[in-house]
mmCIF file of C-alpha atoms in Angstrom:
data_model
loop_
_atom_site.group_PDB
_atom_site.id
_atom_site.type_symbol
_atom_site.label_atom_id
_atom_site.label_comp_id
_atom_site.label_asym_id
_atom_site.label_seq_id
_atom_site.Cartn_x
_atom_site.Cartn_y
_atom_site.Cartn_z
ATOM 1 C CA MET A 1 0.015 -0.048 0.086
ATOM 2 C CA SER A 2 1.345 3.488 -1.017
ATOM 3 C CA PRO A 3 1.769 5.927 1.777
ATOM 4 C CA VAL A 4 -0.606 8.592 2.248
ATOM 5 C CA PRO A 5 0.605 11.967 1.015
ATOM 6 C CA LEU A 6 1.198 14.298 4.018
ATOM 7 C CA VAL A 7 0.007 17.583 2.289
ATOM 8 C CA PRO A 8 -3.612 16.456 1.423
ATOM 9 C CA ASN A 9 -4.008 15.173 5.016
ATOM 10 C CA LEU A 10 -2.844 18.640 6.298
ATOM 11 C CA LEU A 11 -5.199 20.301 3.990
ATOM 12 C CA GLU A 12 -8.194 18.186 5.378
ATOM 13 C CA LEU A 13 -6.900 18.859 8.889
ATOM 14 C CA VAL A 14 -7.239 22.500 8.653
ATOM 15 C CA ARG A 15 -10.428 22.564 6.238
ATOM 16 C CA ASN A 16 -12.264 20.070 8.931
ATOM 17 C CA PRO A 17 -10.242 19.086 11.923
ATOM 18 C CA ILE A 18 -12.937 17.236 13.776
ATOM 19 C CA ALA A 19 -13.949 15.071 10.621
ATOM 20 C CA TYR A 20 -10.089 14.461 10.079
ATOM 21 C CA ILE A 21 -9.886 13.163 13.814
ATOM 22 C CA ALA A 22 -12.943 11.247 13.529
ATOM 23 C CA LYS A 23 -11.852 9.386 10.293
ATOM 24 C CA ARG A 24 -8.491 8.171 12.075
ATOM 25 C CA TRP A 25 -10.012 7.474 15.776
ATOM 26 C CA THR A 26 -12.838 5.316 17.122
ATOM 27 C CA PRO A 27 -13.365 5.946 20.803
ATOM 28 C CA ASP A 28 -14.568 3.442 23.101
ATOM 29 C CA PRO A 29 -18.300 4.120 24.251
ATOM 30 C CA ARG A 30 -17.028 4.707 27.704
ATOM 31 C CA THR A 31 -14.717 7.279 26.518
ATOM 32 C CA VAL A 32 -17.504 8.962 24.746
ATOM 33 C CA ARG A 33 -19.667 9.116 27.816
ATOM 34 C CA ARG A 34 -16.682 10.257 30.176
ATOM 35 C CA ALA A 35 -16.142 13.121 27.558
ATOM 36 C CA ALA A 36 -20.122 13.948 27.895
ATOM 37 C CA LEU A 37 -19.720 13.616 31.546
ATOM 38 C CA SER A 38 -16.737 16.227 31.801
ATOM 39 C CA ALA A 39 -18.951 18.743 29.862
ATOM 40 C CA LEU A 40 -21.657 18.367 32.402
ATOM 41 C CA VAL A 41 -19.395 18.366 35.397
ATOM 42 C CA MET A 42 -17.969 21.706 34.004
ATOM 43 C CA GLY A 43 -21.438 23.117 33.289
ATOM 44 C CA VAL A 44 -22.421 22.680 37.268
ATOM 45 C CA VAL A 45 -18.803 24.349 38.251
ATOM 46 C CA ILE A 46 -19.744 27.135 35.991
ATOM 47 C CA VAL A 47 -22.875 27.753 37.704
ATOM 48 C CA VAL A 48 -21.513 27.457 41.310
ATOM 49 C CA THR A 49 -18.615 29.834 40.561
ATOM 50 C CA GLY A 50 -20.811 32.091 38.868
ATOM 51 C CA GLY A 51 -22.789 32.317 41.792
ATOM 52 C CA ALA A 52 -19.745 32.808 44.164
ATOM 53 C CA VAL A 53 -18.769 35.840 41.852
ATOM 54 C CA ARG A 54 -22.111 37.448 42.765
ATOM 55 C CA LEU A 55 -22.038 36.410 46.498
ATOM 56 C CA THR A 56 -18.609 37.929 46.913
ATOM 57 C CA SER A 57 -19.951 41.098 45.470
ATOM 58 C CA SER A 58 -17.390 40.489 42.486
ATOM 59 C CA GLY A 59 -19.849 40.910 39.510
ATOM 60 C CA LEU A 60 -18.106 44.173 38.503
ATOM 61 C CA GLY A 61 -14.713 43.258 39.461
ATOM 62 C CA CYS A 62 -14.060 43.374 35.887
ATOM 63 C CA ASP A 63 -15.905 46.400 34.943
ATOM 64 C CA THR A 64 -16.185 46.007 31.089
ATOM 65 C CA TRP A 65 -16.341 43.050 28.570
ATOM 66 C CA PRO A 66 -14.627 41.524 26.646
ATOM 67 C CA LYS A 67 -11.562 43.219 28.622
ATOM 68 C CA CYS A 68 -11.343 43.203 32.125
ATOM 69 C CA SER A 69 -10.985 47.018 32.042
ATOM 70 C CA ASP A 70 -10.514 49.697 29.798
ATOM 71 C CA ASP A 71 -6.808 49.568 29.976
ATOM 72 C CA SER A 72 -6.133 45.585 30.590
ATOM 73 C CA LEU A 73 -7.338 42.276 29.222
ATOM 74 C CA TYR A 74 -6.827 40.663 32.508
ATOM 75 C CA ALA A 75 -7.235 41.618 36.186
ATOM 76 C CA THR A 76 -4.403 43.598 37.638
ATOM 77 C CA SER A 77 -3.391 43.858 41.303
ATOM 78 C CA GLU A 78 -4.892 47.371 41.468
ATOM 79 C CA MET A 79 -8.370 45.500 40.995
ATOM 80 C CA GLY A 80 -8.010 43.531 44.212
ATOM 81 C CA VAL A 81 -9.506 40.373 45.020
ATOM 82 C CA HIS A 82 -12.867 41.303 43.156
ATOM 83 C CA GLY A 83 -11.120 41.607 40.094
ATOM 84 C CA ALA A 84 -9.268 38.187 40.614
ATOM 85 C CA ILE A 85 -12.571 36.308 41.225
ATOM 86 C CA GLU A 86 -14.348 38.030 38.248
ATOM 87 C CA PHE A 87 -11.448 37.319 35.951
ATOM 88 C CA GLY A 88 -11.221 33.809 37.214
ATOM 89 C CA ASN A 89 -14.596 33.014 36.337
ATOM 90 C CA ARG A 90 -13.999 34.160 33.059
ATOM 91 C CA MET A 91 -11.028 31.950 32.834
ATOM 92 C CA LEU A 92 -13.253 29.058 33.602
ATOM 93 C CA THR A 93 -15.418 29.614 30.567
ATOM 94 C CA TYR A 94 -12.177 28.230 28.579
ATOM 95 C CA VAL A 95 -12.022 25.056 30.664
ATOM 96 C CA LEU A 96 -15.791 24.816 29.968
ATOM 97 C CA SER A 97 -15.326 25.099 26.367
ATOM 98 C CA ALA A 98 -12.495 22.700 26.307
ATOM 99 C CA ALA A 99 -14.702 20.203 27.992
ATOM 100 C CA VAL A 100 -17.387 20.647 25.521
ATOM 101 C CA GLY A 101 -15.028 20.651 22.643
ATOM 102 C CA TRP A 102 -13.835 17.148 23.903
ATOM 103 C CA ALA A 103 -17.353 16.086 24.142
ATOM 104 C CA ILE A 104 -17.955 17.265 20.538
ATOM 105 C CA VAL A 105 -14.902 15.403 18.950
ATOM 106 C CA ALA A 106 -15.629 12.190 20.965
ATOM 107 C CA SER A 107 -19.220 12.251 19.968
ATOM 108 C CA ARG A 108 -18.494 12.797 16.362
ATOM 109 C CA ALA A 109 -15.778 10.152 16.327
ATOM 110 C CA ALA A 110 -17.906 7.477 17.521
ATOM 111 C CA LYS A 111 -18.614 4.417 15.331
ATOM 112 C CA PRO A 112 -21.128 4.073 14.019
ATOM 113 C CA ARG A 113 -21.728 7.388 13.664
ATOM 114 C CA ARG A 114 -24.543 8.908 15.909
ATOM 115 C CA ARG A 115 -25.848 12.191 14.518
ATOM 116 C CA GLY A 116 -28.252 12.840 16.851
ATOM 117 C CA LEU A 117 -25.739 12.832 19.889
ATOM 118 C CA SER A 118 -23.193 14.864 17.725
ATOM 119 C CA ARG A 119 -25.943 17.502 17.320
ATOM 120 C CA LEU A 120 -26.559 17.562 21.192
ATOM 121 C CA ALA A 121 -22.850 18.081 21.824
ATOM 122 C CA TRP A 122 -22.733 20.809 19.224
ATOM 123 C CA SER A 123 -25.658 22.655 20.905
ATOM 124 C CA GLN A 124 -23.458 23.037 24.015
ATOM 125 C CA PHE A 125 -20.875 25.011 22.057
ATOM 126 C CA TRP A 126 -23.541 27.329 20.838
ATOM 127 C CA LEU A 127 -25.014 27.738 24.342
ATOM 128 C CA VAL A 128 -21.765 28.333 25.850
ATOM 129 C CA MET A 129 -21.137 31.143 23.086
ATOM 130 C CA GLY A 130 -24.460 32.798 23.871
ATOM 131 C CA ASN A 131 -24.044 32.645 27.560
ATOM 132 C CA ALA A 132 -20.701 34.413 27.155
ATOM 133 C CA VAL A 133 -22.263 37.217 25.182
ATOM 134 C CA ILE A 134 -25.139 37.521 27.897
ATOM 135 C CA GLY A 135 -22.272 37.599 30.588
ATOM 136 C CA GLY A 136 -20.834 40.484 28.913
ATOM 137 C CA VAL A 137 -24.126 42.364 28.421
ATOM 138 C CA THR A 138 -24.634 41.673 32.267
ATOM 139 C CA VAL A 139 -21.444 43.386 33.153
ATOM 140 C CA LEU A 140 -21.863 46.314 30.517
ATOM 141 C CA THR A 141 -25.487 46.967 32.195
ATOM 142 C CA GLY A 142 -24.299 47.004 35.684
ATOM 143 C CA LEU A 143 -25.623 43.729 36.821
ATOM 144 C CA ASN A 144 -29.156 44.388 35.728
ATOM 145 C CA PRO A 145 -31.016 41.746 37.357
ATOM 146 C CA TYR A 146 -33.141 40.615 34.655
ATOM 147 C CA THR A 147 -29.950 40.003 32.532
ATOM 148 C CA VAL A 148 -28.433 38.260 35.483
ATOM 149 C CA ALA A 149 -31.536 35.857 35.571
ATOM 150 C CA GLY A 150 -31.083 35.426 31.843
ATOM 151 C CA HIS A 151 -27.541 34.432 32.455
ATOM 152 C CA PHE A 152 -28.576 31.889 35.011
ATOM 153 C CA LEU A 153 -31.348 30.448 32.866
ATOM 154 C CA LEU A 154 -28.957 30.084 29.651
ATOM 155 C CA ALA A 155 -26.527 28.227 31.989
ATOM 156 C CA THR A 156 -29.314 25.981 33.017
ATOM 157 C CA GLY A 157 -30.070 25.429 29.543
ATOM 158 C CA LEU A 158 -26.461 24.421 28.913
ATOM 159 C CA LEU A 159 -26.901 21.800 31.977
ATOM 160 C CA THR A 160 -30.106 20.454 30.086
ATOM 161 C CA VAL A 161 -28.295 19.818 26.874
ATOM 162 C CA ALA A 162 -25.185 18.548 28.759
ATOM 163 C CA ALA A 163 -27.180 16.259 30.929
ATOM 164 C CA LEU A 164 -29.097 14.974 27.853
ATOM 165 C CA THR A 165 -25.831 14.365 25.871
ATOM 166 C CA TRP A 166 -24.302 12.389 28.839
ATOM 167 C CA LEU A 167 -27.583 10.279 29.138
ATOM 168 C CA ARG A 168 -27.921 9.479 25.527
ATOM 169 C CA ALA A 169 -24.345 8.583 25.226
ATOM 170 C CA GLY A 170 -25.035 5.802 27.664
ATOM 171 C CA GLU A 171 -27.753 4.382 25.530
ATOM 172 C CA GLY A 172 -28.417 3.125 21.803
ATOM 173 C CA ASP A 173 -30.286 4.640 19.023
ATOM 174 C CA ALA A 174 -33.088 2.289 18.828
ATOM 175 C CA PRO A 175 -36.764 3.622 18.882
ATOM 176 C CA PRO A 176 -37.773 4.508 22.439
ATOM 177 C CA ARG A 177 -39.406 1.560 24.286
ATOM 178 C CA PRO A 178 -41.564 2.850 27.341
ATOM 179 C CA LEU A 179 -40.897 1.188 30.559
ATOM 180 C CA ALA A 180 -43.923 3.012 32.228
ATOM 181 C CA GLY A 181 -47.465 3.496 31.187
ATOM 182 C CA PRO A 182 -48.891 6.855 29.505
ATOM 183 C CA SER A 183 -50.204 8.196 32.916
ATOM 184 C CA VAL A 184 -46.971 7.824 34.671
ATOM 185 C CA ARG A 185 -45.137 9.398 31.716
ATOM 186 C CA LYS A 186 -47.625 12.575 31.760
ATOM 187 C CA LEU A 187 -47.097 12.852 35.577
ATOM 188 C CA VAL A 188 -43.313 12.884 35.200
ATOM 189 C CA LEU A 189 -43.904 15.694 32.367
ATOM 190 C CA VAL A 190 -45.945 17.603 34.715
ATOM 191 C CA LEU A 191 -43.069 17.358 37.353
ATOM 192 C CA THR A 192 -40.467 18.540 34.809
ATOM 193 C CA ALA A 193 -42.372 21.553 33.857
ATOM 194 C CA ALA A 194 -43.026 22.212 37.753
ATOM 195 C CA ALA A 195 -39.183 21.910 38.327
ATOM 196 C CA GLY A 196 -38.539 24.331 35.450
ATOM 197 C CA ALA A 197 -40.982 26.719 36.939
ATOM 198 C CA LEU A 198 -39.304 26.253 40.363
ATOM 199 C CA VAL A 199 -35.834 26.966 38.620
ATOM 200 C CA THR A 200 -37.286 30.223 37.188
ATOM 201 C CA ALA A 201 -38.891 31.298 40.179
ATOM 202 C CA GLY A 202 -35.593 31.177 41.956
ATOM 203 C CA THR A 203 -34.001 33.867 39.803
ATOM 204 C CA VAL A 204 -36.867 36.053 40.910
ATOM 205 C CA VAL A 205 -35.989 35.597 44.517
ATOM 206 C CA THR A 206 -32.250 36.118 43.572
ATOM 207 C CA GLY A 207 -33.182 39.357 41.538
ATOM 208 C CA ALA A 208 -35.275 40.545 44.366
ATOM 209 C CA GLY A 209 -32.708 39.613 47.137
ATOM 210 C CA PRO A 210 -29.796 41.308 48.889
ATOM 211 C CA HIS A 211 -27.203 39.632 46.998
ATOM 212 C CA ALA A 212 -26.689 41.794 43.994
ATOM 213 C CA GLY A 213 -23.625 40.974 42.918
ATOM 214 C CA ASP A 214 -21.403 44.316 43.783
ATOM 215 C CA SER A 215 -20.880 46.106 46.650
ATOM 216 C CA SER A 216 -22.186 49.526 45.217
ATOM 217 C CA LYS A 217 -26.009 50.382 44.566
ATOM 218 C CA VAL A 218 -27.454 47.758 42.189
ATOM 219 C CA PRO A 219 -31.249 47.938 41.148
ATOM 220 C CA ARG A 220 -33.133 44.870 42.269
ATOM 221 C CA MET A 221 -36.445 43.347 40.707
ATOM 222 C CA PRO A 222 -39.599 45.393 42.067
ATOM 223 C CA VAL A 223 -40.688 42.516 43.873
ATOM 224 C CA ASN A 224 -41.660 41.892 47.456
ATOM 225 C CA LEU A 225 -38.847 39.279 48.523
ATOM 226 C CA GLU A 226 -41.026 37.584 51.012
ATOM 227 C CA THR A 227 -43.697 36.984 48.537
ATOM 228 C CA ALA A 228 -41.103 35.611 46.011
ATOM 229 C CA ALA A 229 -39.615 33.258 48.417
ATOM 230 C CA GLN A 230 -43.177 32.018 49.364
ATOM 231 C CA VAL A 231 -44.010 31.232 45.901
ATOM 232 C CA HIS A 232 -40.799 29.548 45.258
ATOM 233 C CA ALA A 233 -41.354 27.619 48.402
ATOM 234 C CA ALA A 234 -44.949 26.661 47.244
ATOM 235 C CA LEU A 235 -43.576 25.524 43.900
ATOM 236 C CA ALA A 236 -40.751 23.393 45.704
ATOM 237 C CA TRP A 237 -43.550 21.617 47.631
ATOM 238 C CA ILE A 238 -45.523 20.800 44.358
ATOM 239 C CA VAL A 239 -42.253 19.344 42.981
ATOM 240 C CA VAL A 240 -41.820 17.279 46.215
ATOM 241 C CA ALA A 241 -45.549 16.055 46.129
ATOM 242 C CA LEU A 242 -45.285 15.119 42.390
ATOM 243 C CA THR A 243 -42.066 13.118 42.878
ATOM 244 C CA LEU A 244 -43.345 11.440 45.799
ATOM 245 C CA ALA A 245 -46.476 10.605 43.634
ATOM 246 C CA VAL A 246 -44.270 9.124 40.970
ATOM 247 C CA TRP A 247 -42.129 7.240 43.511
ATOM 248 C CA LEU A 248 -45.302 5.596 44.935
ATOM 249 C CA VAL A 249 -46.923 4.749 41.693
ATOM 250 C CA LEU A 250 -43.650 3.154 40.248
ATOM 251 C CA ARG A 251 -43.498 1.014 43.308
ATOM 252 C CA ALA A 252 -46.992 0.058 43.301
ATOM 253 C CA PHE A 253 -47.081 -1.105 39.865
ATOM 254 C CA ASP A 254 -43.761 -3.064 40.220
ATOM 255 C CA ALA A 255 -41.838 -0.659 37.598
ATOM 256 C CA PRO A 256 -38.332 -1.486 36.399
ATOM 257 C CA ALA A 257 -35.480 -0.738 38.897
ATOM 258 C CA GLY A 258 -34.021 2.010 36.917
ATOM 259 C CA PRO A 259 -37.138 4.439 37.260
ATOM 260 C CA ARG A 260 -37.663 3.678 40.735
ATOM 261 C CA ARG A 261 -34.164 4.365 41.510
ATOM 262 C CA ARG A 262 -33.989 7.702 39.488
ATOM 263 C CA ALA A 263 -37.397 8.765 41.419
ATOM 264 C CA GLY A 264 -35.795 8.078 44.691
ATOM 265 C CA GLU A 265 -32.636 9.829 44.003
ATOM 266 C CA LEU A 266 -34.662 12.895 43.041
ATOM 267 C CA LEU A 267 -36.560 12.777 46.094
ATOM 268 C CA ILE A 268 -33.559 12.752 48.214
ATOM 269 C CA VAL A 269 -31.841 15.618 46.405
ATOM 270 C CA LEU A 270 -35.067 17.476 46.715
ATOM 271 C CA LEU A 271 -35.432 16.868 50.459
ATOM 272 C CA ALA A 272 -31.676 18.138 50.839
ATOM 273 C CA GLN A 273 -32.439 21.146 48.823
ATOM 274 C CA GLY A 274 -35.387 22.162 50.945
ATOM 275 C CA VAL A 275 -33.756 21.865 54.016
ATOM 276 C CA ILE A 276 -31.011 24.305 52.762
ATOM 277 C CA GLY A 277 -33.721 26.407 51.329
ATOM 278 C CA TYR A 278 -35.411 26.826 54.651
ATOM 279 C CA VAL A 279 -32.308 27.435 56.775
ATOM 280 C CA GLN A 280 -30.916 29.948 54.499
ATOM 281 C CA TYR A 281 -34.350 31.756 54.561
ATOM 282 C CA PHE A 282 -34.603 31.865 58.384
ATOM 283 C CA THR A 283 -30.878 32.920 58.822
ATOM 284 C CA GLU A 284 -31.195 35.832 56.335
ATOM 285 C CA LEU A 285 -29.454 34.408 53.279
ATOM 286 C CA PRO A 286 -25.879 33.641 54.242
ATOM 287 C CA GLU A 287 -23.694 33.583 51.251
ATOM 288 C CA VAL A 288 -22.312 29.939 52.042
ATOM 289 C CA LEU A 289 -25.676 28.489 52.221
ATOM 290 C CA VAL A 290 -26.941 30.472 49.090
ATOM 291 C CA GLY A 291 -24.062 28.895 47.311
ATOM 292 C CA LEU A 292 -25.082 25.428 48.468
ATOM 293 C CA HIS A 293 -28.462 26.103 47.353
ATOM 294 C CA LEU A 294 -27.336 27.153 43.861
ATOM 295 C CA LEU A 295 -25.356 23.993 43.654
ATOM 296 C CA GLY A 296 -28.510 22.079 44.901
ATOM 297 C CA SER A 297 -30.815 23.808 42.053
ATOM 298 C CA ALA A 298 -28.135 22.095 39.566
ATOM 299 C CA LEU A 299 -28.393 18.801 40.914
ATOM 300 C CA VAL A 300 -32.244 18.878 41.234
ATOM 301 C CA TRP A 301 -32.609 19.677 37.680
ATOM 302 C CA ILE A 302 -30.250 17.024 36.382
ATOM 303 C CA ALA A 303 -32.044 14.348 38.736
ATOM 304 C CA VAL A 304 -35.228 15.317 37.029
ATOM 305 C CA LEU A 305 -33.956 14.713 33.485
ATOM 306 C CA ARG A 306 -32.478 11.496 34.580
ATOM 307 C CA LEU A 307 -36.029 10.543 35.772
ATOM 308 C CA LEU A 308 -37.560 11.758 32.665
ATOM 309 C CA LEU A 309 -35.127 9.756 30.626
ATOM 310 C CA SER A 310 -35.324 6.481 32.584
ATOM 311 C CA LEU A 311 -38.934 6.012 31.539
ATOM 312 C CA ARG A 312 -37.682 4.553 28.322
ATOM 313 C CA GLU A 313 -35.013 2.368 27.037
ATOM 314 C CA ARG A 314 -33.164 2.585 23.498
ATOM 315 C CA GLY A 315 -31.027 -0.643 23.625
ATOM 316 C CA PRO A 316 -27.555 -1.051 23.909
ATOM 317 C CA VAL A 317 -24.766 1.700 23.097
ATOM 318 C CA PRO A 318 -23.640 1.082 19.333
ATOM 319 C CA GLY A 319 -20.282 -0.474 19.124
ATOM 320 C CA ALA A 320 -20.228 -1.603 22.811
ATOM 321 C CA ALA A 321 -21.626 -5.239 22.526
ATOM 322 C CA THR A 322 -19.267 -8.243 22.328
ATOM 323 C CA GLU A 323 -20.490 -11.456 20.586
ATOM 324 C CA GLY A 324 -21.549 -12.833 24.146
ATOM 325 C CA ASP A 325 -23.519 -9.474 24.738
ATOM 326 C CA ALA A 326 -25.128 -9.805 21.298
ATOM 327 C CA ALA A 327 -26.345 -13.238 21.923
ATOM 328 C CA THR A 328 -27.862 -12.218 25.082
ATOM 329 C CA GLY A 329 -29.506 -9.318 23.387
ATOM 330 C CA ARG A 330 -30.934 -11.623 20.816
ATOM 331 C CA GLU A 331 -32.346 -13.972 23.705
ATOM 332 C CA SER A 332 -33.517 -10.620 25.529
ATOM 333 C CA GLY A 333 -35.352 -9.251 22.300
ATOM 334 C CA ALA A 334 -36.970 -12.674 21.578
ATOM 335 C CA ALA A 335 -38.385 -12.586 25.462
ATOM 336 C CA VAL A 336 -39.619 -8.991 24.683
ATOM 337 C CA ALA A 337 -41.458 -10.069 21.465
ATOM 338 C CA ALA A 338 -43.048 -12.764 23.394
ATOM 339 C CA ALA A 339 -44.148 -10.782 26.210
ATOM 340 C CA PRO A 340 -47.808 -9.151 26.421
ATOM 341 C CA ALA A 341 -48.061 -5.286 25.491
ATOM 342 C CA ALA A 342 -49.124 -4.785 28.914
ATOM 343 C CA THR A 343 -45.591 -5.923 30.288
ATOM 344 C CA GLN A 344 -43.560 -3.837 27.840
ATOM 345 C CA ALA A 345 -45.344 -0.678 29.025
ATOM 346 C CA ARG A 346 -47.258 -1.844 32.326
ATOM 347 C CA VAL A 347 -46.930 1.168 34.814
ATOM 348 C CA PRO A 348 -49.553 1.570 35.608
ATOM 349 C CA ALA A 349 -51.617 -1.282 33.910
ATOM 350 C CA PRO A 350 -54.307 -3.718 34.989
ATOM 351 C CA ALA A 351 -53.119 -6.725 36.525
ATOM 352 C CA THR A 352 -53.311 -10.027 34.601
ATOM 353 C CA GLY A 353 -54.081 -13.463 35.764
ATOM 354 C CA ASP A 354 -50.469 -14.679 34.805
ATOM 355 C CA GLY A 355 -48.975 -11.396 36.172
ATOM 356 C CA GLY A 356 -46.040 -13.673 37.773
ATOM 357 C CA GLN A 357 -44.908 -14.802 34.410
ATOM 358 C CA ASP A 358 -45.181 -11.122 32.882
ATOM 359 C CA ARG A 359 -42.953 -9.825 35.698
ATOM 360 C CA SER A 360 -40.265 -12.676 35.046
ATOM 361 C CA ALA A 361 -40.459 -12.044 31.314
ATOM 362 C CA ALA A 362 -39.684 -8.235 31.851
ATOM 363 C CA ALA A 363 -37.035 -8.543 34.516
ATOM 364 C CA PRO A 364 -33.961 -8.995 32.099
ATOM 365 C CA HIS A 365 -35.148 -5.544 30.513
ATOM 366 C CA ARG A 366 -35.023 -3.669 33.770
ATOM 367 C CA SER A 367 -32.458 -0.772 33.549
#
């Protein structure tokens, strides 16, 4: 075989470096999922550190954007600790971008090619760029509370796509097969919407609260803080009640282990978040507890998404199965084909006379 000319390869590398890498490298499915997880972890880190900037009154430590000041691209000693904190958070955006880039390259190089996964990874890139711009607008508008809220909500959007990328990297591309009945799926959709409203209400509490992000006079949202906090708490109890209802229904109808486990995890995270929320409210919002509550909001949202996607399965990850796994998968597929429809999506579903056989047939397919 004649050697491949170097110059055409270099031209290909310059023209489309990601496709160039994908043509020459096939990552293990576990590598793809770890890359997606790294982007998700950095998404959580950037949310928490962004909150730290606000809680330390460092939001205007760099008073302009994209430079740190009119005279410097980076923080100087004259800007003090606030400048260092704000500039440090800006630098973390590059670490986040590197993690997202790693997820993009790994998902694009997966074999067989997974276009849906690759699109999810690329969506993270555009969200990072968009949030960088909104972050700049936030600084240029003197920490306007509405742009601060938009900055956080777009960061939550990034968390959403990063979590979906991570979860999709751990499953196949077969058509979704429901693991719960329509009523449970609708209940979880309502729960997801309520959790989204809870996160949004939290930005109103922040916008009306005392932590404006800077030691100078910063305008706040014209909303009574106590009223906003009560609405936020009411939504939190609604989310807890819905989660408890989902958990009870899944257990009552002997749902697969995966959805039951995800519902239990969400319930634990919600209860911990509720304790932190009430303690911070009655102790006049100390900065450390507000930061922990911010971390909790990210973990709650990720747990909600995990529960939502656990209600269906899409087969094994492409390229991950060995010959032994493939034989097991064929036997498993035959069992699914033989199982009654009520077994494949039976939560909740009416009990049958041979319910014992149904549960045993469905057992190998529980996640």
